[in-house]
Short mmCIF file of C-alpha atoms in Angstrom, two decimals:
data_model
loop_
_atom_site.label_atom_id
_atom_site.label_comp_id
_atom_site.label_asym_id
_atom_site.label_seq_id
_atom_site.Cartn_x
_atom_site.Cartn_y
_atom_site.Cartn_z
CA UNK A 1 49.33 32.40 -76.82
CA UNK A 2 51.11 29.05 -77.42
CA UNK A 3 48.07 27.65 -79.25
CA UNK A 4 47.72 30.74 -81.44
CA UNK A 5 51.40 30.70 -82.29
CA UNK A 6 51.31 27.00 -83.13
CA UNK A 7 48.41 27.51 -85.51
CA UNK A 8 50.06 30.50 -87.20
CA UNK A 9 53.27 28.59 -87.64
CA UNK A 10 51.36 25.91 -89.48
CA UNK A 11 50.83 28.28 -92.39
CA UNK A 12 54.48 29.33 -92.71
CA UNK A 13 56.70 27.50 -95.23
CA UNK A 14 57.55 24.09 -93.86
CA UNK A 15 61.00 22.58 -93.62
CA UNK A 16 61.57 18.89 -93.07
CA UNK A 17 62.97 18.36 -89.60
CA UNK A 18 65.03 15.40 -88.50
CA UNK A 19 61.85 13.81 -87.21
CA UNK A 20 60.47 13.46 -90.72
CA UNK A 21 63.64 12.87 -92.76
CA UNK A 22 63.60 9.56 -94.61
CA UNK A 23 66.02 7.01 -93.25
CA UNK A 24 68.80 5.44 -95.34
CA UNK A 25 66.56 2.40 -95.68
CA UNK A 26 64.10 4.51 -97.67
CA UNK A 27 66.62 5.57 -100.34
CA UNK A 28 65.12 3.09 -102.81
CA UNK A 29 61.62 4.49 -102.44
CA UNK A 30 60.05 6.05 -105.50
CA UNK A 31 59.36 9.78 -105.49
CA UNK A 32 55.68 9.12 -104.78
CA UNK A 33 56.30 6.69 -101.92
CA UNK A 34 58.91 8.95 -100.31
CA UNK A 35 56.51 11.90 -100.54
CA UNK A 36 53.60 9.95 -99.09
CA UNK A 37 55.73 8.77 -96.19
CA UNK A 38 56.68 12.38 -95.50
CA UNK A 39 53.02 13.48 -95.62
CA UNK A 40 51.83 10.73 -93.30
CA UNK A 41 54.80 11.24 -90.99
CA UNK A 42 53.74 14.81 -90.39
CA UNK A 43 49.95 14.45 -90.45
CA UNK A 44 49.92 11.42 -88.13
CA UNK A 45 52.61 12.67 -85.77
CA UNK A 46 52.10 13.03 -82.03
CA UNK A 47 52.60 16.79 -82.40
CA UNK A 48 49.24 17.12 -84.20
CA UNK A 49 47.46 15.22 -81.39
CA UNK A 50 45.04 13.34 -83.62
CA UNK A 51 43.82 16.36 -85.66
CA UNK A 52 40.49 16.68 -83.84
CA UNK A 53 38.04 19.04 -85.55
CA UNK A 54 38.68 22.61 -84.45
CA UNK A 55 41.98 21.79 -82.75
CA UNK A 56 45.45 23.23 -83.27
CA UNK A 57 46.39 19.89 -84.82
CA UNK A 58 43.71 20.16 -87.50
CA UNK A 59 44.82 23.74 -88.11
CA UNK A 60 48.44 22.63 -88.57
CA UNK A 61 47.34 19.83 -90.90
CA UNK A 62 45.46 22.41 -92.99
CA UNK A 63 48.58 24.58 -93.12
CA UNK A 64 50.70 21.65 -94.25
CA UNK A 65 48.27 20.73 -97.04
CA UNK A 66 48.04 24.38 -98.15
CA UNK A 67 51.82 24.73 -98.41
CA UNK A 68 52.24 21.45 -100.27
CA UNK A 69 49.53 22.22 -102.82
CA UNK A 70 51.02 25.67 -103.41
CA UNK A 71 54.49 24.17 -103.87
CA UNK A 72 53.02 21.78 -106.46
CA UNK A 73 51.81 24.75 -108.49
CA UNK A 74 48.11 24.70 -107.66
CA UNK A 75 46.08 27.89 -107.26
CA UNK A 76 44.95 28.15 -103.63
CA UNK A 77 41.56 29.85 -103.31
CA UNK A 78 40.85 29.17 -99.64
CA UNK A 79 43.28 31.82 -98.37
CA UNK A 80 46.38 31.48 -96.23
CA UNK A 81 44.37 30.39 -93.17
CA UNK A 82 41.96 28.11 -95.01
CA UNK A 83 38.26 28.62 -95.65
CA UNK A 84 37.03 29.09 -92.09
CA UNK A 85 33.62 28.03 -90.79
CA UNK A 86 32.06 27.59 -87.37
CA UNK A 87 29.89 24.91 -85.78
CA UNK A 88 27.59 25.58 -82.86
CA UNK A 89 27.90 22.86 -80.23
CA UNK A 90 25.45 21.68 -77.58
CA UNK A 91 27.59 23.40 -74.94
CA UNK A 92 26.82 26.72 -76.63
CA UNK A 93 30.35 27.47 -77.82
CA UNK A 94 31.48 27.48 -81.45
CA UNK A 95 33.95 25.05 -82.99
CA UNK A 96 36.07 26.71 -85.69
CA UNK A 97 37.32 24.51 -88.50
CA UNK A 98 38.52 25.09 -92.05
CA UNK A 99 38.68 23.65 -95.56
CA UNK A 100 41.71 23.81 -97.84
CA UNK A 101 40.74 24.43 -101.47
CA UNK A 102 42.84 24.62 -104.63
CA UNK A 103 42.17 24.42 -108.35
CA UNK A 104 43.88 23.11 -111.48
CA UNK A 105 42.28 24.98 -114.41
CA UNK A 106 41.17 22.98 -117.43
CA UNK A 107 42.29 23.92 -120.94
CA UNK A 108 39.08 23.37 -122.94
CA UNK A 109 37.10 26.65 -123.33
CA UNK A 110 33.87 24.66 -123.55
CA UNK A 111 34.48 22.55 -120.43
CA UNK A 112 36.86 24.40 -118.13
CA UNK A 113 33.94 26.03 -116.27
CA UNK A 114 32.88 22.53 -115.16
CA UNK A 115 34.60 21.00 -112.14
CA UNK A 116 35.61 17.62 -110.81
CA UNK A 117 36.06 17.80 -107.02
CA UNK A 118 38.60 15.46 -105.42
CA UNK A 119 38.35 15.48 -101.64
CA UNK A 120 39.76 13.90 -98.48
CA UNK A 121 39.02 14.59 -94.84
CA UNK A 122 41.49 16.47 -92.63
CA UNK A 123 40.36 15.55 -89.14
CA UNK A 124 40.45 12.52 -86.88
CA UNK A 125 39.37 11.75 -83.30
CA UNK A 126 42.02 13.74 -81.43
CA UNK A 127 43.08 12.59 -77.95
CA UNK A 128 41.56 11.20 -74.78
CA UNK A 129 42.79 11.38 -71.20
CA UNK A 130 42.23 8.29 -69.05
CA UNK A 131 43.49 7.18 -65.63
CA UNK A 132 46.11 4.46 -65.12
CA UNK A 133 46.59 3.62 -61.44
CA UNK A 134 45.22 7.03 -60.60
CA UNK A 135 47.66 8.82 -62.94
CA UNK A 136 46.13 10.60 -65.98
CA UNK A 137 47.51 9.35 -69.30
CA UNK A 138 46.80 10.67 -72.78
CA UNK A 139 45.86 8.42 -75.69
CA UNK A 140 46.41 9.89 -79.18
CA UNK A 141 44.29 8.71 -82.09
CA UNK A 142 46.96 9.32 -84.73
CA UNK A 143 44.76 8.57 -87.74
CA UNK A 144 47.53 7.40 -90.07
CA UNK A 145 45.13 5.44 -92.24
CA UNK A 146 42.13 7.51 -91.18
CA UNK A 147 42.80 9.72 -93.00
CA UNK A 148 46.46 10.75 -93.37
CA UNK A 149 46.65 8.04 -96.06
CA UNK A 150 43.85 9.65 -98.09
CA UNK A 151 45.41 13.09 -97.69
CA UNK A 152 48.80 11.75 -98.79
CA UNK A 153 47.30 10.21 -101.91
CA UNK A 154 45.33 13.42 -102.54
CA UNK A 155 48.50 15.52 -102.39
CA UNK A 156 50.45 13.28 -104.77
CA UNK A 157 47.49 12.96 -107.13
CA UNK A 158 47.36 16.76 -107.15
CA UNK A 159 51.05 16.91 -108.05
CA UNK A 160 50.54 14.47 -110.95
CA UNK A 161 47.49 16.32 -112.27
CA UNK A 162 49.21 19.70 -112.02
CA UNK A 163 52.17 18.36 -114.00
CA UNK A 164 49.84 17.16 -116.78
CA UNK A 165 47.29 19.99 -116.63
CA UNK A 166 47.60 20.47 -120.38
CA UNK A 167 45.70 17.17 -120.72
CA UNK A 168 42.73 18.21 -118.55
CA UNK A 169 39.63 19.55 -120.30
CA UNK A 170 37.63 20.27 -117.14
CA UNK A 171 38.98 22.05 -114.09
CA UNK A 172 39.84 20.07 -110.97
CA UNK A 173 39.14 21.30 -107.43
CA UNK A 174 41.29 19.76 -104.70
CA UNK A 175 39.59 19.86 -101.30
CA UNK A 176 40.80 18.85 -97.83
CA UNK A 177 37.64 18.99 -95.73
CA UNK A 178 37.77 20.03 -92.08
CA UNK A 179 35.43 18.67 -89.45
CA UNK A 180 34.47 15.75 -91.65
CA UNK A 181 33.74 13.50 -88.70
CA UNK A 182 31.30 16.16 -87.44
CA UNK A 183 28.60 14.95 -89.87
CA UNK A 184 30.55 16.08 -92.94
CA UNK A 185 30.49 19.72 -91.87
CA UNK A 186 33.37 20.85 -94.11
CA UNK A 187 31.89 19.31 -97.25
CA UNK A 188 28.46 20.71 -96.37
CA UNK A 189 29.90 24.20 -95.87
CA UNK A 190 31.72 24.01 -99.20
CA UNK A 191 28.56 23.06 -101.10
CA UNK A 192 26.08 25.29 -99.27
CA UNK A 193 28.06 28.38 -98.30
CA UNK A 194 31.47 28.91 -99.89
CA UNK A 195 31.15 27.56 -103.47
CA UNK A 196 28.21 29.18 -105.28
CA UNK A 197 28.52 27.24 -108.55
CA UNK A 198 27.54 23.75 -107.39
CA UNK A 199 25.61 23.22 -110.63
CA UNK A 200 28.97 23.26 -112.42
CA UNK A 201 30.37 20.36 -110.38
CA UNK A 202 30.24 17.41 -112.74
CA UNK A 203 31.31 14.76 -110.22
CA UNK A 204 33.12 14.16 -106.94
CA UNK A 205 35.91 11.71 -106.05
CA UNK A 206 36.32 10.97 -102.33
CA UNK A 207 39.51 9.48 -100.87
CA UNK A 208 39.31 8.07 -97.35
CA UNK A 209 41.43 5.33 -95.74
CA UNK A 210 43.64 4.10 -98.59
CA UNK A 211 46.55 2.61 -96.67
CA UNK A 212 45.68 -1.08 -96.23
CA UNK A 213 45.41 -2.39 -99.76
CA UNK A 214 46.00 -6.00 -98.75
CA UNK A 215 42.44 -5.84 -97.33
CA UNK A 216 41.14 -4.87 -100.78
CA UNK A 217 40.61 -1.74 -102.83
CA UNK A 218 37.00 -0.64 -103.29
CA UNK A 219 34.88 1.84 -105.25
CA UNK A 220 31.38 2.83 -104.16
CA UNK A 221 29.13 4.85 -106.50
CA UNK A 222 25.66 4.35 -104.94
CA UNK A 223 24.87 2.37 -108.12
CA UNK A 224 25.38 5.30 -110.49
CA UNK A 225 25.41 3.66 -113.96
CA UNK A 226 27.56 6.32 -115.64
CA UNK A 227 30.28 6.07 -113.01
CA UNK A 228 30.05 2.28 -113.01
CA UNK A 229 30.52 2.29 -116.78
CA UNK A 230 33.57 4.52 -116.49
CA UNK A 231 35.03 2.23 -113.80
CA UNK A 232 34.57 -0.71 -116.17
CA UNK A 233 36.18 1.16 -119.06
CA UNK A 234 39.25 2.12 -117.03
CA UNK A 235 39.51 -1.42 -115.62
CA UNK A 236 39.62 -2.76 -119.18
CA UNK A 237 42.91 -0.90 -119.76
CA UNK A 238 46.27 -1.84 -118.29
CA UNK A 239 46.20 -0.80 -114.61
CA UNK A 240 48.46 -1.62 -111.64
CA UNK A 241 45.38 -2.30 -109.49
CA UNK A 242 41.63 -2.24 -110.09
CA UNK A 243 39.04 -1.48 -107.39
CA UNK A 244 36.17 -3.81 -106.64
CA UNK A 245 32.87 -1.99 -107.18
CA UNK A 246 30.70 -2.61 -104.11
CA UNK A 247 26.99 -2.06 -103.54
CA UNK A 248 27.33 -1.61 -99.77
CA UNK A 249 28.92 1.64 -98.61
CA UNK A 250 32.21 0.70 -96.86
CA UNK A 251 32.10 3.66 -94.44
CA UNK A 252 30.26 6.97 -94.30
CA UNK A 253 32.32 9.88 -95.60
CA UNK A 254 32.17 13.20 -97.46
CA UNK A 255 30.81 11.70 -100.70
CA UNK A 256 27.42 11.45 -98.96
CA UNK A 257 27.18 15.25 -98.74
CA UNK A 258 27.74 15.54 -102.50
CA UNK A 259 25.29 12.73 -103.15
CA UNK A 260 22.63 14.61 -101.18
CA UNK A 261 23.19 17.52 -103.59
CA UNK A 262 22.59 15.10 -106.48
CA UNK A 263 26.21 15.27 -107.61
CA UNK A 264 27.53 11.95 -108.99
CA UNK A 265 30.14 10.70 -106.52
CA UNK A 266 32.59 7.84 -106.30
CA UNK A 267 34.27 6.82 -103.06
CA UNK A 268 37.63 5.03 -103.15
CA UNK A 269 38.86 3.23 -100.01
CA UNK A 270 40.65 0.15 -98.78
CA UNK A 271 37.89 -0.19 -96.18
CA UNK A 272 37.78 -0.85 -92.48
CA UNK A 273 40.81 -2.31 -90.69
CA UNK A 274 41.58 -3.66 -87.19
CA UNK A 275 43.22 -0.43 -85.99
CA UNK A 276 40.28 1.73 -87.14
CA UNK A 277 39.50 4.49 -84.60
CA UNK A 278 42.14 3.28 -82.15
CA UNK A 279 45.48 4.64 -80.96
CA UNK A 280 47.16 1.85 -82.96
CA UNK A 281 46.37 3.64 -86.24
CA UNK A 282 49.98 4.70 -86.76
CA UNK A 283 52.17 5.03 -89.88
CA UNK A 284 53.61 1.57 -89.26
CA UNK A 285 50.39 -0.11 -90.49
CA UNK A 286 50.39 1.56 -93.92
CA UNK A 287 51.28 -0.30 -97.11
CA UNK A 288 52.94 2.35 -99.25
CA UNK A 289 53.58 0.15 -102.29
CA UNK A 290 49.85 -0.51 -102.42
CA UNK A 291 49.13 3.20 -102.04
CA UNK A 292 51.41 3.91 -104.99
CA UNK A 293 49.49 1.46 -107.17
CA UNK A 294 46.21 3.02 -106.08
CA UNK A 295 47.65 6.46 -106.85
CA UNK A 296 48.48 5.46 -110.43
CA UNK A 297 45.01 4.00 -110.93
CA UNK A 298 43.36 7.10 -109.44
CA UNK A 299 45.33 9.33 -111.79
CA UNK A 300 44.16 7.35 -114.82
CA UNK A 301 40.57 7.26 -113.60
CA UNK A 302 40.59 11.00 -112.85
CA UNK A 303 41.90 11.91 -116.31
CA UNK A 304 39.19 9.74 -117.89
CA UNK A 305 36.50 11.41 -115.75
CA UNK A 306 37.82 14.93 -116.34
CA UNK A 307 37.91 14.46 -120.11
CA UNK A 308 34.91 12.19 -120.62
CA UNK A 309 31.16 12.64 -120.85
CA UNK A 310 29.60 14.35 -117.85
CA UNK A 311 27.95 11.68 -115.68
CA UNK A 312 24.28 12.06 -114.86
CA UNK A 313 22.86 11.72 -111.39
CA UNK A 314 20.75 8.60 -111.85
CA UNK A 315 20.62 5.00 -110.79
CA UNK A 316 20.34 1.77 -112.69
CA UNK A 317 16.76 1.32 -113.90
CA UNK A 318 17.05 -2.31 -114.93
CA UNK A 319 15.36 -4.78 -112.65
CA UNK A 320 13.15 -2.34 -110.74
CA UNK A 321 10.14 -4.63 -111.09
CA UNK A 322 12.18 -7.41 -109.50
CA UNK A 323 13.47 -5.21 -106.73
CA UNK A 324 9.91 -4.35 -105.72
CA UNK A 325 9.51 -7.97 -104.67
CA UNK A 326 12.41 -7.76 -102.28
CA UNK A 327 14.22 -5.03 -100.36
CA UNK A 328 14.99 -1.61 -101.79
CA UNK A 329 17.99 0.50 -100.85
CA UNK A 330 17.16 3.68 -98.92
CA UNK A 331 18.67 5.76 -101.73
CA UNK A 332 16.63 3.97 -104.41
CA UNK A 333 13.26 4.89 -102.89
CA UNK A 334 11.18 7.48 -104.72
CA UNK A 335 9.89 8.50 -101.28
CA UNK A 336 12.43 7.70 -98.59
CA UNK A 337 11.34 6.31 -95.19
CA UNK A 338 10.91 9.05 -92.61
CA UNK A 339 11.31 9.13 -88.85
CA UNK A 340 9.26 11.78 -87.05
CA UNK A 341 8.64 13.53 -90.42
CA UNK A 342 12.32 13.58 -91.39
CA UNK A 343 13.93 11.36 -94.02
CA UNK A 344 17.43 12.34 -92.93
CA UNK A 345 19.07 9.40 -91.09
CA UNK A 346 21.02 11.94 -89.02
CA UNK A 347 17.74 13.02 -87.41
CA UNK A 348 16.97 9.42 -86.49
CA UNK A 349 20.36 9.24 -84.80
CA UNK A 350 19.98 12.51 -82.90
CA UNK A 351 16.31 12.16 -81.93
CA UNK A 352 16.27 8.48 -81.02
CA UNK A 353 19.60 6.65 -81.02
CA UNK A 354 21.74 9.14 -79.11
CA UNK A 355 18.88 10.02 -76.78
CA UNK A 356 18.57 6.43 -75.54
CA UNK A 357 22.07 5.05 -76.09
CA UNK A 358 23.82 3.75 -72.97
CA UNK A 359 27.60 3.72 -73.23
CA UNK A 360 28.78 0.48 -71.49
CA UNK A 361 30.70 1.48 -68.38
CA UNK A 362 33.36 -1.20 -68.89
CA UNK A 363 34.05 0.21 -72.37
CA UNK A 364 34.34 3.71 -70.91
CA UNK A 365 36.82 2.46 -68.30
CA UNK A 366 38.96 0.87 -71.03
CA UNK A 367 38.76 3.86 -73.38
CA UNK A 368 37.00 1.90 -76.13
CA UNK A 369 35.34 4.08 -78.75
CA UNK A 370 34.50 4.04 -82.42
CA UNK A 371 31.66 3.84 -84.93
CA UNK A 372 29.47 0.76 -85.32
CA UNK A 373 27.91 0.26 -88.76
CA UNK A 374 24.41 -1.18 -88.33
CA UNK A 375 22.17 -2.53 -91.11
CA UNK A 376 18.41 -2.77 -90.65
CA UNK A 377 15.16 -3.11 -92.59
CA UNK A 378 12.14 -0.81 -92.41
CA UNK A 379 9.20 -2.89 -93.62
CA UNK A 380 6.02 -1.84 -95.46
CA UNK A 381 4.36 -1.02 -92.12
CA UNK A 382 7.29 1.11 -90.96
CA UNK A 383 8.53 -1.40 -88.39
CA UNK A 384 12.27 -1.82 -87.83
CA UNK A 385 13.69 -5.34 -88.02
CA UNK A 386 16.59 -7.54 -89.13
CA UNK A 387 18.99 -5.33 -87.19
CA UNK A 388 22.56 -6.54 -87.46
CA UNK A 389 26.10 -5.25 -87.18
CA UNK A 390 27.79 -4.86 -90.55
CA UNK A 391 31.10 -3.58 -89.16
CA UNK A 392 31.71 -3.74 -85.45
CA UNK A 393 34.09 -2.08 -83.02
CA UNK A 394 33.74 -4.03 -79.78
CA UNK A 395 31.10 -6.62 -78.73
CA UNK A 396 29.79 -4.30 -76.00
CA UNK A 397 29.39 -1.32 -78.30
CA UNK A 398 28.00 -3.50 -81.07
CA UNK A 399 25.33 -4.98 -78.81
CA UNK A 400 24.24 -1.58 -77.50
CA UNK A 401 23.93 -0.18 -81.03
CA UNK A 402 21.74 -3.13 -82.05
CA UNK A 403 19.63 -2.79 -78.89
CA UNK A 404 18.77 0.86 -79.30
CA UNK A 405 17.98 0.60 -83.04
CA UNK A 406 15.87 -2.53 -82.50
CA UNK A 407 13.76 -0.54 -80.02
CA UNK A 408 13.02 2.20 -82.57
CA UNK A 409 9.45 3.48 -82.90
CA UNK A 410 7.76 2.92 -86.25
CA UNK A 411 8.83 4.88 -89.31
CA UNK A 412 6.76 6.04 -92.24
CA UNK A 413 7.68 3.42 -94.86
CA UNK A 414 9.49 4.11 -98.10
CA UNK A 415 7.76 4.03 -101.47
CA UNK A 416 8.71 3.16 -105.03
CA UNK A 417 6.28 4.17 -107.80
CA UNK A 418 3.51 4.64 -105.31
CA UNK A 419 3.95 1.30 -103.53
CA UNK A 420 5.18 0.82 -99.98
CA UNK A 421 8.36 -1.26 -99.90
CA UNK A 422 10.80 -2.84 -97.51
CA UNK A 423 13.78 -0.53 -97.25
CA UNK A 424 17.37 -1.29 -96.30
CA UNK A 425 19.23 1.38 -94.36
CA UNK A 426 22.70 1.49 -92.83
CA UNK A 427 23.78 3.98 -90.18
CA UNK A 428 26.90 4.54 -88.12
CA UNK A 429 26.34 4.67 -84.37
CA UNK A 430 29.21 6.61 -82.88
CA UNK A 431 30.58 5.99 -79.41
CA UNK A 432 32.90 8.87 -78.57
CA UNK A 433 34.52 9.59 -75.24
CA UNK A 434 34.90 13.23 -74.31
CA UNK A 435 38.39 14.39 -73.55
CA UNK A 436 38.78 15.46 -69.94
CA UNK A 437 39.92 19.03 -69.49
CA UNK A 438 43.42 19.39 -68.12
CA UNK A 439 43.76 21.37 -64.95
#
């Protein structure tokens, strides 16, 4: 009954309690900074217990986002309880999660039936119980930067766009995706089940981990030339901050699901950070002045995308003859490499990596978990080599991820214009500790 009540309360109008009131030291904050601090303060609070997919905390986060978007004047079309969906788990039970969806209608009769989706993930890792001197203790993965920061920027970007909706030719869909860490389940459900007009989505903007700007500010487009051109055009105007366009995906996130649907997508992030996927990811690590600069840039970029030419789903063609001599990106292959007749990297992870992965016992004892980004090459004969850690978590987890991928059976190689090529692929190997049930 307590859990049900807590979830229901999340969708009632929210009042700011003393826990989330700004201090006197914050009186000089701008409206945007003060609002983002309030958002993060709630979303990354201990009360939400890390917002694990399907938990009461994720439910309360969805309720908070729903109320804020409604108060900013957006049209909510996911209902008062969110757009619910279920995930079957290996245990046989069903995890229930939800998306929050809202729209800002465009004004142009010729373009308002086209949509730009701006999304951010709702969930994080939740909690873990571990023993200390025989006494069970709970560790909360607060997820302030991952991804309360992206949600905070999403909410304030929504407010700015709603205020200037008269300037928007296309319509804008605001999406907070549930169960994102569960292989992008919320984004997949949105595109494959709940939104029937995916052909009208012109592009997607993904916001994930935007709170540590001193580490850099990055944009990843999977080498889409139209989006890269727009990034260059916006950068040529006066901006408070300009993202660095990167060829290597900083982290896996919901933009991948849109990319798989051949929807042009751009991912904005400040990248990985030392507190990533740890209980030290608290509001104290966020750089709100940097987030405000990113917010202003994102507003300007969004308006340019909403009102500009519809980007095509294509990649840069220049230099393909040269690239054949070297290594081709997985996404640039005409025929992607396949593992056991599947060219979905998720199947490689489930069929091979997670079947033979051995979680180091010392890391289990210390509660170490996270996702290791591993780069590797599949050569013209389908053999896996040049396996290396691109972004690590802990030396023990990193070494185990490299070991199990290095031992992979042969793949069917990728092809470009009928020729077998060396293919570069990056995957995240996740080490997640299960939360012990409380007695």
